[in-house]
CSV table of C-alpha atoms and ligand atoms in Angstrom, one decimal:
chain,number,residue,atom,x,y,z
A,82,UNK,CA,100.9,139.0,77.2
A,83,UNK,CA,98.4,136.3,78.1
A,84,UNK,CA,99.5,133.7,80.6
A,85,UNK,CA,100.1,130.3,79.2
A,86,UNK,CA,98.0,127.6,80.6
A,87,UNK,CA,99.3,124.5,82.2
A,88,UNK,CA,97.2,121.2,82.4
A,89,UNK,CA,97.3,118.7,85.0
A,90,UNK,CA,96.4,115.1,83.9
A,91,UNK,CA,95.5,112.8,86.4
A,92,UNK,CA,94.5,108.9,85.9
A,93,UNK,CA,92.4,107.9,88.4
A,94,UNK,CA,91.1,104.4,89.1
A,95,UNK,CA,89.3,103.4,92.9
A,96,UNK,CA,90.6,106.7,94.1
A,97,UNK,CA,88.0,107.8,96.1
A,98,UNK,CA,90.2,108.3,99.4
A,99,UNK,CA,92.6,110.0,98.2
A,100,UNK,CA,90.9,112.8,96.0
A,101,UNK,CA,90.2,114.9,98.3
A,102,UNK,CA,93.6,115.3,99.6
A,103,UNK,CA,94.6,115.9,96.2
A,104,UNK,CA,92.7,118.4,94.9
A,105,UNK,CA,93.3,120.1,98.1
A,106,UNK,CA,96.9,120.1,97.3
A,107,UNK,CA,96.6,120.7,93.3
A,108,UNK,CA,94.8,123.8,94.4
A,109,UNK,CA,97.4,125.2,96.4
A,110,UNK,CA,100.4,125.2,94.1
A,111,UNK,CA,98.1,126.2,91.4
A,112,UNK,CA,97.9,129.5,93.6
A,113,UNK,CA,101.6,129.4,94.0
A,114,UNK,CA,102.0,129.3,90.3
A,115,UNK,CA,99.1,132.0,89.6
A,116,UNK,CA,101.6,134.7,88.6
A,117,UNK,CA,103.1,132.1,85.8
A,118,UNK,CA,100.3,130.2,84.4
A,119,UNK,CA,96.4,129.3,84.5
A,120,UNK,CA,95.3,125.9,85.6
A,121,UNK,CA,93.3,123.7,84.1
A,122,UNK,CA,92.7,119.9,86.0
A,123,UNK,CA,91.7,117.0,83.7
A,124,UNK,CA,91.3,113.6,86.1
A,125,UNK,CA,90.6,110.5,83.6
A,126,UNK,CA,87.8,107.9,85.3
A,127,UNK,CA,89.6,105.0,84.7
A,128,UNK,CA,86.3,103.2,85.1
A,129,UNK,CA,86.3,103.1,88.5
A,130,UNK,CA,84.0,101.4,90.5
A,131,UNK,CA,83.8,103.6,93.5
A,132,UNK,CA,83.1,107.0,94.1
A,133,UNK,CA,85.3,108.3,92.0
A,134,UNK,CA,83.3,109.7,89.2
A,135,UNK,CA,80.8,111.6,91.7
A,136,UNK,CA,83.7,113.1,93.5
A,137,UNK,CA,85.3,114.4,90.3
A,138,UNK,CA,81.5,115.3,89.3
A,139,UNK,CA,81.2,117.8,92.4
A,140,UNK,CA,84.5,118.7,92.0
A,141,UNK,CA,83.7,119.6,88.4
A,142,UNK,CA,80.1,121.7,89.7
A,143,UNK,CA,82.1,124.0,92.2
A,144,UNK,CA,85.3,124.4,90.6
A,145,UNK,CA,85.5,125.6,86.7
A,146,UNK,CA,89.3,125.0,86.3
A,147,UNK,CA,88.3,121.1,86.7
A,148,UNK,CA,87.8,119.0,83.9
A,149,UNK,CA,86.7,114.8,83.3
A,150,UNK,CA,86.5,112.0,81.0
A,151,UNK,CA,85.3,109.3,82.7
A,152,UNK,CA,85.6,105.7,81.0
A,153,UNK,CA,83.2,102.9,79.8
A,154,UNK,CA,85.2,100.2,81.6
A,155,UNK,CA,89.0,100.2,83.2
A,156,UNK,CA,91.1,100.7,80.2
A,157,UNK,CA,94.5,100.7,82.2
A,158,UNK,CA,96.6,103.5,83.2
A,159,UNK,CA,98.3,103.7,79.7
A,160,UNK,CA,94.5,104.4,78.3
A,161,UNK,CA,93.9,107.1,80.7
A,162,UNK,CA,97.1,109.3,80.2
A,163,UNK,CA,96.4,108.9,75.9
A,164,UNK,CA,92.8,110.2,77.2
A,165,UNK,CA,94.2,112.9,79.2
A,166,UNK,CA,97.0,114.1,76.6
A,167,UNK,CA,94.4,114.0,73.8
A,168,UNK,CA,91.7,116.5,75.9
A,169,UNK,CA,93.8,118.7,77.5
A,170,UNK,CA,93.8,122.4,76.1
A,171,UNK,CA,97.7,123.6,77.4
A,172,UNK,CA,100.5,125.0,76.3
A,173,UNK,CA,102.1,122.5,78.7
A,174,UNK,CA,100.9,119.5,80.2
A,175,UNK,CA,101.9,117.8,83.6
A,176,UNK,CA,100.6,114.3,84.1
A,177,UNK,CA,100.8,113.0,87.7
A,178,UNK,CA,99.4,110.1,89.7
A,179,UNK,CA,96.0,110.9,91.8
A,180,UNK,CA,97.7,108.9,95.3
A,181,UNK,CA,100.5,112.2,96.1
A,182,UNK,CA,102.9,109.9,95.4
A,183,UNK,CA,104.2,112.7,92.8
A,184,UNK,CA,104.5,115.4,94.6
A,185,UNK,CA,102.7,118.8,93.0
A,186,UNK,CA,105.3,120.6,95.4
A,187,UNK,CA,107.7,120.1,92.3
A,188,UNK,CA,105.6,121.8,90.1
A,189,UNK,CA,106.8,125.6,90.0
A,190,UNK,CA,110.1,124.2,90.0
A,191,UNK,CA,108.8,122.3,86.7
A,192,UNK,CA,107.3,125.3,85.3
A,193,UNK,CA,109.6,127.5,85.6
A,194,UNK,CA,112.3,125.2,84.1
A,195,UNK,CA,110.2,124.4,80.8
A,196,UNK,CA,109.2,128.1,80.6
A,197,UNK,CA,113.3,128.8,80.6
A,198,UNK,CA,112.2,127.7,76.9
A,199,UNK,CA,115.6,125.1,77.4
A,200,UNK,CA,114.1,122.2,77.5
A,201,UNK,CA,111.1,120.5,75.8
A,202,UNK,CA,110.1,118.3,78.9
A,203,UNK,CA,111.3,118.3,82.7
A,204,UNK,CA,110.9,114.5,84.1
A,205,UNK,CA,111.2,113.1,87.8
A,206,UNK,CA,113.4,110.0,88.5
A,207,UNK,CA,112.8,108.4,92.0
A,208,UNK,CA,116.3,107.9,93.3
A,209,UNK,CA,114.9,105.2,96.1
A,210,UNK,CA,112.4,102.6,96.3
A,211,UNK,CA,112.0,103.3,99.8
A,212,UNK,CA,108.9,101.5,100.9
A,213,UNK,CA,109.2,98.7,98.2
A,214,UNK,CA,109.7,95.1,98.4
A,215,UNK,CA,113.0,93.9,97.9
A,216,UNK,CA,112.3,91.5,95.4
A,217,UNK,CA,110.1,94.0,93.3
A,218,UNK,CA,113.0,96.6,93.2
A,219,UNK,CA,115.4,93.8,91.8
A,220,UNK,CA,113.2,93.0,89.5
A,221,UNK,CA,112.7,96.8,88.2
A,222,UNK,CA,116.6,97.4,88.3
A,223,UNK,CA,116.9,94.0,86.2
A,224,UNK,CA,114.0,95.3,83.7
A,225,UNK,CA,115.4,98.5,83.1
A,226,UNK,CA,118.9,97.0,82.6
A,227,UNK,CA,117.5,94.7,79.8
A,228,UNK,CA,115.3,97.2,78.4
A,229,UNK,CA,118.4,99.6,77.9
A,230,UNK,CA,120.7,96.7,76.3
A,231,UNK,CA,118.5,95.5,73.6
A,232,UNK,CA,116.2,98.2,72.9
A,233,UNK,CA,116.9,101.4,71.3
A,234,UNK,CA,115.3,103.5,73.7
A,235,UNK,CA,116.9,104.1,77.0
A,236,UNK,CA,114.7,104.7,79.6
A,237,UNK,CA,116.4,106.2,82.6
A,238,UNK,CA,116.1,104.3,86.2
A,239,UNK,CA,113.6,105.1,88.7
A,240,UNK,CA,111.6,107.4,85.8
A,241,UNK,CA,108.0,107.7,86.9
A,242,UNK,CA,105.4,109.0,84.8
A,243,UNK,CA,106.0,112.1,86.3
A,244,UNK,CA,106.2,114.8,83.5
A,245,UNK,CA,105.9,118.2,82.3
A,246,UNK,CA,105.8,118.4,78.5
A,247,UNK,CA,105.6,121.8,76.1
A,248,UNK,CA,102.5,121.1,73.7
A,249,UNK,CA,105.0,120.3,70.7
A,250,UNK,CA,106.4,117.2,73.3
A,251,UNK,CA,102.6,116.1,73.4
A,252,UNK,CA,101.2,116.5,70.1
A,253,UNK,CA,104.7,114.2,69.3
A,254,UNK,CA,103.3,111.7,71.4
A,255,UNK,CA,99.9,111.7,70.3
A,256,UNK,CA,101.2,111.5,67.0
A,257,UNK,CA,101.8,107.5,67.8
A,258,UNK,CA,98.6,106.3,67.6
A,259,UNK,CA,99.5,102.4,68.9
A,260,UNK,CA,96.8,100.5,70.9
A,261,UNK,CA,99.9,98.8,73.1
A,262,UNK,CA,101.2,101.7,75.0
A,263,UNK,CA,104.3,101.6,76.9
A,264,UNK,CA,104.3,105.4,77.5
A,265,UNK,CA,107.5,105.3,79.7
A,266,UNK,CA,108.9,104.3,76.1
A,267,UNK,CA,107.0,106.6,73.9
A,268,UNK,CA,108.5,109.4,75.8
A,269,UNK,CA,112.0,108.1,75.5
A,270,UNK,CA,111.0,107.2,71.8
A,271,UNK,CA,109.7,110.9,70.9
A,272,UNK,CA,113.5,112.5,72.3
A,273,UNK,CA,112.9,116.4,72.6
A,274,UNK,CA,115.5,117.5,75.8
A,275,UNK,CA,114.3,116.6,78.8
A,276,UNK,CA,115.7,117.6,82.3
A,277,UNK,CA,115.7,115.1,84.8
A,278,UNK,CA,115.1,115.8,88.8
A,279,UNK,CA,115.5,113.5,91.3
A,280,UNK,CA,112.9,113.2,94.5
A,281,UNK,CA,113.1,110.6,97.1
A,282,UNK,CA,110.0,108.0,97.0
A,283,UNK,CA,106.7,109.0,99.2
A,284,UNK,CA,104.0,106.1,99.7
A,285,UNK,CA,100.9,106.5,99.1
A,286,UNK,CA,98.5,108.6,101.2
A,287,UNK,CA,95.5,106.5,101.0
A,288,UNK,CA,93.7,103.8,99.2
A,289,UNK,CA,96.1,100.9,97.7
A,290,UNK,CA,98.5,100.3,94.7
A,291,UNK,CA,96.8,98.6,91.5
A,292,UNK,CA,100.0,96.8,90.5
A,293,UNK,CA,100.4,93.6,91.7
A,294,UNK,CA,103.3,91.2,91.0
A,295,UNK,CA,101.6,89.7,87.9
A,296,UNK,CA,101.0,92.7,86.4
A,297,UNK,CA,104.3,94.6,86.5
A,298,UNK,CA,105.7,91.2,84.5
A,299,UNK,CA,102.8,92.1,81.9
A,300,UNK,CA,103.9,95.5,81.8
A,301,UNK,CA,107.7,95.0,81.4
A,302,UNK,CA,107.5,92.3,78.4
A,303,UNK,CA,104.8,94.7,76.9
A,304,UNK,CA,107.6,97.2,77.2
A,305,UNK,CA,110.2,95.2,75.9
A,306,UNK,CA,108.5,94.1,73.3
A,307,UNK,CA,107.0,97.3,72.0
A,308,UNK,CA,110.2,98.5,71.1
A,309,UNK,CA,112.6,96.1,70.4
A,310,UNK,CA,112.3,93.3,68.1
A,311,UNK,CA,116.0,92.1,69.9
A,312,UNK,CA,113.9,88.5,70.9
A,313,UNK,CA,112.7,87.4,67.3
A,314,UNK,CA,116.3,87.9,66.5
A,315,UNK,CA,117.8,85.5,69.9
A,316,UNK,CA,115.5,82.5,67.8
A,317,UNK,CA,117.9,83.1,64.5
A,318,UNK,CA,121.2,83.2,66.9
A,319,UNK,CA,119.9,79.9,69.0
A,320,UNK,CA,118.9,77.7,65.7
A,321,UNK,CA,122.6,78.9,64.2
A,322,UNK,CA,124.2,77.6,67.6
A,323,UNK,CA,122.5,74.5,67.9
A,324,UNK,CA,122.7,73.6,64.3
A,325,UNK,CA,126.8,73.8,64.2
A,326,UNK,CA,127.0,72.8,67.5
A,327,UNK,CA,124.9,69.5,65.9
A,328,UNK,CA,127.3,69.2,63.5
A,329,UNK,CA,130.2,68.9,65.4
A,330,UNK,CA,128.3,66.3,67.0
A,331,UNK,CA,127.4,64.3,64.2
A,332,UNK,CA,131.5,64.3,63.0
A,333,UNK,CA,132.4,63.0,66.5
A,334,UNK,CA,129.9,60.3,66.7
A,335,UNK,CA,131.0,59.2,63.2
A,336,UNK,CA,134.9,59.2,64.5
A,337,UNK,CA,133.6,57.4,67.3
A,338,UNK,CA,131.5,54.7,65.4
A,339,UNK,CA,134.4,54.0,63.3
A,340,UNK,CA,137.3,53.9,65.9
A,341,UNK,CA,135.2,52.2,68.9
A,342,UNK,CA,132.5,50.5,67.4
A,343,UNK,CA,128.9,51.5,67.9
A,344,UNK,CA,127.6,50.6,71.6
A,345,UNK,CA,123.8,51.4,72.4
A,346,UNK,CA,124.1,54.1,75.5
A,347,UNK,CA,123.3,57.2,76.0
A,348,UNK,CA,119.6,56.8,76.7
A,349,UNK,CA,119.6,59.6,79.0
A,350,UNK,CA,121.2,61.9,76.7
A,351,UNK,CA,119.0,61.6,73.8
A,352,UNK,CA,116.1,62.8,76.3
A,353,UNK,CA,117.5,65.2,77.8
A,354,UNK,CA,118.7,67.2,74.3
A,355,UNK,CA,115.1,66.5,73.0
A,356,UNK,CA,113.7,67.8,76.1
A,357,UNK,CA,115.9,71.1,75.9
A,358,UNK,CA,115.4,71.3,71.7
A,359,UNK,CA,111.9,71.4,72.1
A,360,UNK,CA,111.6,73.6,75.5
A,361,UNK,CA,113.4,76.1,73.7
A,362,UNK,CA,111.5,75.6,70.4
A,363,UNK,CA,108.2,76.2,72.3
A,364,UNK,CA,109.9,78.9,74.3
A,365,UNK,CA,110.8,80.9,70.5
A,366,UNK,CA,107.4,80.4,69.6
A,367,UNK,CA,106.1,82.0,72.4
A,368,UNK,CA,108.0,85.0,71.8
A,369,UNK,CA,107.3,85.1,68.0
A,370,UNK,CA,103.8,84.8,69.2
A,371,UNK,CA,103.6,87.8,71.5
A,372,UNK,CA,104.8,89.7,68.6
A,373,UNK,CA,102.5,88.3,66.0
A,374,UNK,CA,99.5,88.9,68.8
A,375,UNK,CA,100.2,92.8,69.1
A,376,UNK,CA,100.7,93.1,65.5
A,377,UNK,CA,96.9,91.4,65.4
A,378,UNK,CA,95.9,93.8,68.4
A,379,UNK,CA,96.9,96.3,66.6
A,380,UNK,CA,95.6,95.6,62.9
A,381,UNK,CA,92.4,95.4,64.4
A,382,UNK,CA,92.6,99.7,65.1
A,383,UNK,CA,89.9,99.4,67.8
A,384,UNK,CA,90.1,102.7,69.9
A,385,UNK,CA,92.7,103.5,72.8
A,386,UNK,CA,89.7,104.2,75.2
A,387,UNK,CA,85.7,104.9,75.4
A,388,UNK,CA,84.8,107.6,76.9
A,389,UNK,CA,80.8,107.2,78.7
A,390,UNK,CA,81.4,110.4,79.9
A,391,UNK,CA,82.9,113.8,79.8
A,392,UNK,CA,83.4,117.6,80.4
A,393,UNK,CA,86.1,118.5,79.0
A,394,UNK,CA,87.9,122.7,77.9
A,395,UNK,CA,87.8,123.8,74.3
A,396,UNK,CA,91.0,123.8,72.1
A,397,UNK,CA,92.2,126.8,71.8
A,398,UNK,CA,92.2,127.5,68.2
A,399,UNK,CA,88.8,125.7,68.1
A,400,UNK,CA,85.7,127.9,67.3
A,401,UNK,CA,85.0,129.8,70.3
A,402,UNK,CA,87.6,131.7,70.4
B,574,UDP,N1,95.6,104.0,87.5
B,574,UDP,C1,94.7,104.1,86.4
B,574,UDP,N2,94.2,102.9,85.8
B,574,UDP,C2,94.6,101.7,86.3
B,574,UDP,C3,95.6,101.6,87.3
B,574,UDP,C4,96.0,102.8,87.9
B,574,UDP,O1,94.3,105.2,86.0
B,574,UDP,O2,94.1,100.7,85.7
B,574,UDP,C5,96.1,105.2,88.1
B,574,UDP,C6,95.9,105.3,89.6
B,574,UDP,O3,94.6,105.8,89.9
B,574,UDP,C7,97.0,106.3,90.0
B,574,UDP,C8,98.1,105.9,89.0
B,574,UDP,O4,97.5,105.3,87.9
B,574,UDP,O5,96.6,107.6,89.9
B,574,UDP,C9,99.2,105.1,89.6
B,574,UDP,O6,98.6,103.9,90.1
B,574,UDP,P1,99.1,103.3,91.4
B,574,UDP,O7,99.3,104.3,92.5
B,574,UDP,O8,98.2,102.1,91.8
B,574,UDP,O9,100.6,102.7,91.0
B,574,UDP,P2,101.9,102.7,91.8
B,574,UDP,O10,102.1,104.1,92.3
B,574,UDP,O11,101.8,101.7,92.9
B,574,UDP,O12,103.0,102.4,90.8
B,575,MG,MG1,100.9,105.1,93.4
């Protein structure tokens, strides 16, 4: 029987330091795994503006298993893993970060899960944050904790983007063609069985981290919002509250007229209600227009990526074969 082939997706941006290392380690448990599957590397150029591309270009010249689409500009991670699932040829796919903070060593333990034929995807959680700022890990826990309540989706704590997926898993996500992805999401969204194993956090081995503080907000309402539509509802529920609790109100300053007479006062509560009234009516707004923006974004259908660049395998039941 012919072995099946496993692809390992890689989104790369500035990671000129730490290829090396990487592909020096990808090699090795690809030999580990030799008796169970073929190999077959596709790094995505997220439009880097190092060395990146020429270092995936030798890499590409000496070594056959290695494959590249390399980007017209930095499309964001999200961009590059959509690349990456689209153009890779396996039977299973394994998408990983280029900076060894996923460890290939879990691979064969991966593969031989999924090949079990049990499960659909095998998933790593990080069950620390060792190496993290406080603050940042807070806010994670807090993200994931709202995520979970008013989305559908649950997306387990500490899940990476770690993940080994059988073909059926990816052509499922591929099959959601939205221009805001929140893969962590999509995954949940798809379902399939997916077996969870936990590893402790590693940092990085070179080079630095493209999230900063800023962005990982922008990522976390992007994820909210892509699949829960929980905040459009919160504006219904507030203008409810406040119009019975204005209401009551009104009744008790008419009581209040009549028994005691009608004294001018109350300056300072007039502004403060307006101020709060219209905070939160500008607040609502802002959320109906995040949704109405993506809706835009996405009406327009402009692609997920541009590729300026690429060598990339055959599908299988293409024409060469
Ligand atoms: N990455 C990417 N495009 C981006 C940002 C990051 O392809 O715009 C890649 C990056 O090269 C790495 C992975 O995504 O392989 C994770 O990025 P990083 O290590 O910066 O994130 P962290 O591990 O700090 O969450
Ligand atoms: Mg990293």
């Amino acid at each position: 029987m012919e072995k099946p082939c496993l692809s390992i997706v890689v989104p790369c941006y500035n990671e000129e330091s730490v290829l090396g290392a990487f592909y020096e380690e990808i090699t090795k448990t690809a030999e580990e795994i030799r008796e169970l599957a073929e190999c077959e590397f596709l790094f995505v150029d997220d439009g880097s503006k190092d060395g990146t591309l020429s270092i995936l270009k030798g890499l590409a010249e000496k070594d056959e298993r290695v494959s590249f689409i390399s980007f017209s500009r930095n499309f964001g991670k999200e961009s590059g893993i959509y690349a990456g699932l689209s153009n890779a040829v396996g039977d299973y796919v394994v998408l990983m970060d280029a900076d060894l903070q996923h460890p290939p060593c879990y691979i064969p333990e991966m593969l031989s899960t999924i090949l079990t034929g049990e499960y659909d995807s095998v998933a790593m959680r990080r069950e620390d944050r060792k190496g993290e700022g406080k603050i940042r890990s807070w806010f994670s826990r807090m993200f994931y904790k709202l995520n979970k309540k008013i989305s559908g989706v649950e997306i387990v704590e500490g899940a990476t983007d770690y993940r080994m997926m059988t073909r059926q898993m990816v052509n499922a996500v591929l099959d959601m063609p939205e221009y805001n992805r929140f893969t962590k999401g999509i995954f949940a969204w798809v379902g399939f069985r997916t077996k969870w194993l936990s590893y402790h956090n590693v940092e990085r081995v070179a080079g630095e981290t493209k999230w900063s503080f800023g962005s990982l907000v922008r990522y976390s309402i992007n994820g909210i919002i892509s699949f829960s539509t929980v905040p459009l509802a919160i504006s219904s529920f507030l203008g409810v509250f406040f119009c019975i609790f204005a209401f009551v109100m009104m009744v008790w300053l008419i009581i209040k007229t009549l028994i005691f007479g009608n004294h001018v006062s109350g300056y300072p509560t007039i502004v403060t209600v307006i101020l709060f009234m219209s905070g939160l009516q500008l607040m609502m707004f802002g959320v109906l227009g995040q949704y109405i923006s993506r809706s835009y974004l996405e009406g327009k259908h402009r692609p997920i990526y541009i590729a300026r660049e690429k060598k990339v395998k055959k599908k299988k039941n293409s024409d060469e074969e």
